[in-house]
Amino acid sequence: MTAPTQPPPDLVRLVRQLQGRQALQVLAQLAADRHLEVYLVGGVVRELGRGRQAPDLDLAVNRHALELAAALADQLGGTFVLLDERERTARVVWQGENLDFAEFRAPDLVTDLHKRDFTINAMAISLIPLMRAGQLEWLDPWGGREDLEAGRVQILAAENFHDDPLRMLRAFRFAATHGLTLTADTWAAICKYRQEFRRVAGERIHQELFHLLGVERTFPTLVQMDQAGLLGQIFPELEDLKGVEQNGYHHLDVFQHSMLAVDCLEQILLHPQDWFGDLGRVITDYARRDSKAVLLKLAALFHDLGKPQTQERRDDPERFTFYHHERLGAELFTQIAWRLRFSQEELRTVVRLIELHMRPFLLLPIFRQGELTLRALGRLVKAARPVLPGLFALAMADSLAGQGLLKPADAEAWLADFCAAAYQFLTERLEPMEHRPRLISGDDLIQEFHLTPGPQFRQLLEAVEEACLEGRISTRQQALDLVKKLL
């Protein structure tokens, strides 16, 4: 085995924190009693090399990994989770900590480390000397620390991508999350094995993809993934967007426009006040919830997915139409979401954004002329209510990504004003109305008009609600008169 290298001096504090973790103290004693070799590996060692503490722990054990994990869970009163009996992997969950155990996949540690994905993840720290004597035996047989310090993602062996094609996406994810650059060897290996990516299970892609898109600036990485041919392996549907011409509002084909929309969206999310003024805080608050920023980026990337199949040329040879492309795009994205095991909430959010992304643009000319009715504005706000901040952020990105000659120079300014009008409607009309009793209810329809419950109930009550929002009625009697008129 390669001799341990000396740790960087600034690791002392972080190492002391590791020594103070009770789970590791108990584990070291259990391993020593059983004469087992246990090593901290993977992310925890990589993050130590970056001067950071990793919340979860990856551990490699020379033998009896499952039994050791079960003993630790029993000793701590934690939960033992068998991950893969054939691969000899398990997890112990205790007080919010995850300790992942894996048995050596080779006769010795060095060979086991070589089976990992990248040099930056092929470093190890021997646990027992660390916990018992404070000795930090930093094992780095493949130059991971040097690559980490140089900002490189270096594949250990090209065939490792064949063993697990997900590692190709992980290479780009590490580049994005850690500010690293893929080496020529890593890039060449991705180009060689990229077609095998389709073997990867959807739920695994989902997890890595969300990590990647969670970075503030994903666009440069997406461009690199496309250049390497990996983006099209993950999303074959995007290949259909390439070369699809658009009308005079655009200067790029559908694919390049969609990619640029992601770039513009990320810039908006970083500085929303530059486009929305004081309402920028609403955009920020929305993007911080759950995975909303990630879902917004997906909506930007796929918002025009339906255009290739709906493209029609008009009399003017340079003009095209894409009627109802948003509906087809939502259907096509639903298939992608099913394939990648999106949750129902994730699917609903992106589909709603895609379905509605044209609505602001269809209403904007009427708004500019001062002729937009409260009814039309209210219908937009209610339809987009759960994603309203995201919809306007997406619309702004869509507008910025289209710089054709027919596009008005002040389009973004008017779009910001439209957003302000929508929020004024929301805060001054819709929300106050929701906090006061309805003017009439279903019981009133039964008692006053002798109606029986059914679809007509909803239609009548919605008509009353719309009239109230528009300020046309404000009393119970006016509501009853409206129903009488509608009947």
PDB file of N, CA and C in Angstrom, residues 18 61 66 72 110 130 149 189-190 258 270 279 289 292 427 451:
ATOM      1  N   LEU A  18     -14.330  15.529  13.651  1.00  0.00           N
ATOM      2  CA  LEU A  18     -14.598  14.126  13.339  1.00  0.00           C
ATOM      3  C   LEU A  18     -14.393  13.247  14.563  1.00  0.00           C
ATOM      4  N   VAL A  61     -15.006  -1.056   4.396  1.00  0.00           N
ATOM      5  CA  VAL A  61     -14.622  -2.072   5.383  1.00  0.00           C
ATOM      6  C   VAL A  61     -14.033  -3.263   4.633  1.00  0.00           C
ATOM      7  N   LEU A  66     -21.629  -5.593   6.479  1.00  0.00           N
ATOM      8  CA  LEU A  66     -23.033  -5.588   6.889  1.00  0.00           C
ATOM      9  C   LEU A  66     -23.174  -5.898   8.371  1.00  0.00           C
ATOM     10  N   LEU A  72     -23.294  -1.559  14.823  1.00  0.00           N
ATOM     11  CA  LEU A  72     -23.274  -0.136  15.156  1.00  0.00           C
ATOM     12  C   LEU A  72     -24.687   0.380  15.398  1.00  0.00           C
ATOM     13  N   VAL A 110      -6.190  -0.118  -1.907  1.00  0.00           N
ATOM     14  CA  VAL A 110      -5.737   0.640  -3.076  1.00  0.00           C
ATOM     15  C   VAL A 110      -6.491   0.204  -4.328  1.00  0.00           C
ATOM     16  N   LEU A 130      -7.243   7.270  13.712  1.00  0.00           N
ATOM     17  CA  LEU A 130      -7.788   8.619  13.866  1.00  0.00           C
ATOM     18  C   LEU A 130      -8.524   8.760  15.188  1.00  0.00           C
ATOM     19  N   GLU A 149      -6.783  20.239  -5.692  1.00  0.00           N
ATOM     20  CA  GLU A 149      -6.167  21.563  -5.583  1.00  0.00           C
ATOM     21  C   GLU A 149      -6.017  22.231  -6.945  1.00  0.00           C
ATOM     22  N   ALA A 189     -13.297   9.870 -22.310  1.00  0.00           N
ATOM     23  CA  ALA A 189     -14.004   8.680 -21.832  1.00  0.00           C
ATOM     24  C   ALA A 189     -15.515   8.873 -21.914  1.00  0.00           C
ATOM     25  N   ILE A 190     -15.989  10.089 -21.630  1.00  0.00           N
ATOM     26  CA  ILE A 190     -17.422  10.368 -21.747  1.00  0.00           C
ATOM     27  C   ILE A 190     -17.869  10.238 -23.198  1.00  0.00           C
ATOM     28  N   SER A 258     -33.744  27.698 -26.156  1.00  0.00           N
ATOM     29  CA  SER A 258     -34.084  27.050 -24.884  1.00  0.00           C
ATOM     30  C   SER A 258     -32.895  27.051 -23.935  1.00  0.00           C
ATOM     31  N   LEU A 270     -30.424  35.288  -9.824  1.00  0.00           N
ATOM     32  CA  LEU A 270     -29.333  35.888  -9.056  1.00  0.00           C
ATOM     33  C   LEU A 270     -29.625  37.339  -8.705  1.00  0.00           C
ATOM     34  N   LEU A 279     -40.519  43.775  -6.719  1.00  0.00           N
ATOM     35  CA  LEU A 279     -41.114  42.435  -6.766  1.00  0.00           C
ATOM     36  C   LEU A 279     -40.063  41.339  -6.902  1.00  0.00           C
ATOM     37  N   ARG A 289     -37.887  28.010  -2.182  1.00  0.00           N
ATOM     38  CA  ARG A 289     -38.739  26.972  -1.613  1.00  0.00           C
ATOM     39  C   ARG A 289     -38.492  25.631  -2.282  1.00  0.00           C
ATOM     40  N   LYS A 292     -37.792  24.626  -6.164  1.00  0.00           N
ATOM     41  CA  LYS A 292     -38.440  25.470  -7.163  1.00  0.00           C
ATOM     42  C   LYS A 292     -37.456  26.033  -8.176  1.00  0.00           C
ATOM     43  N   THR A 427     -52.895  40.770  -4.538  1.00  0.00           N
ATOM     44  CA  THR A 427     -52.847  41.263  -3.156  1.00  0.00           C
ATOM     45  C   THR A 427     -54.009  42.175  -2.793  1.00  0.00           C
ATOM     46  N   LEU A 451     -82.171  24.461  -6.990  1.00  0.00           N
ATOM     47  CA  LEU A 451     -81.248  23.721  -7.853  1.00  0.00           C
ATOM     48  C   LEU A 451     -80.725  22.493  -7.119  1.00  0.00           C
TER      49      LEU A 451
END
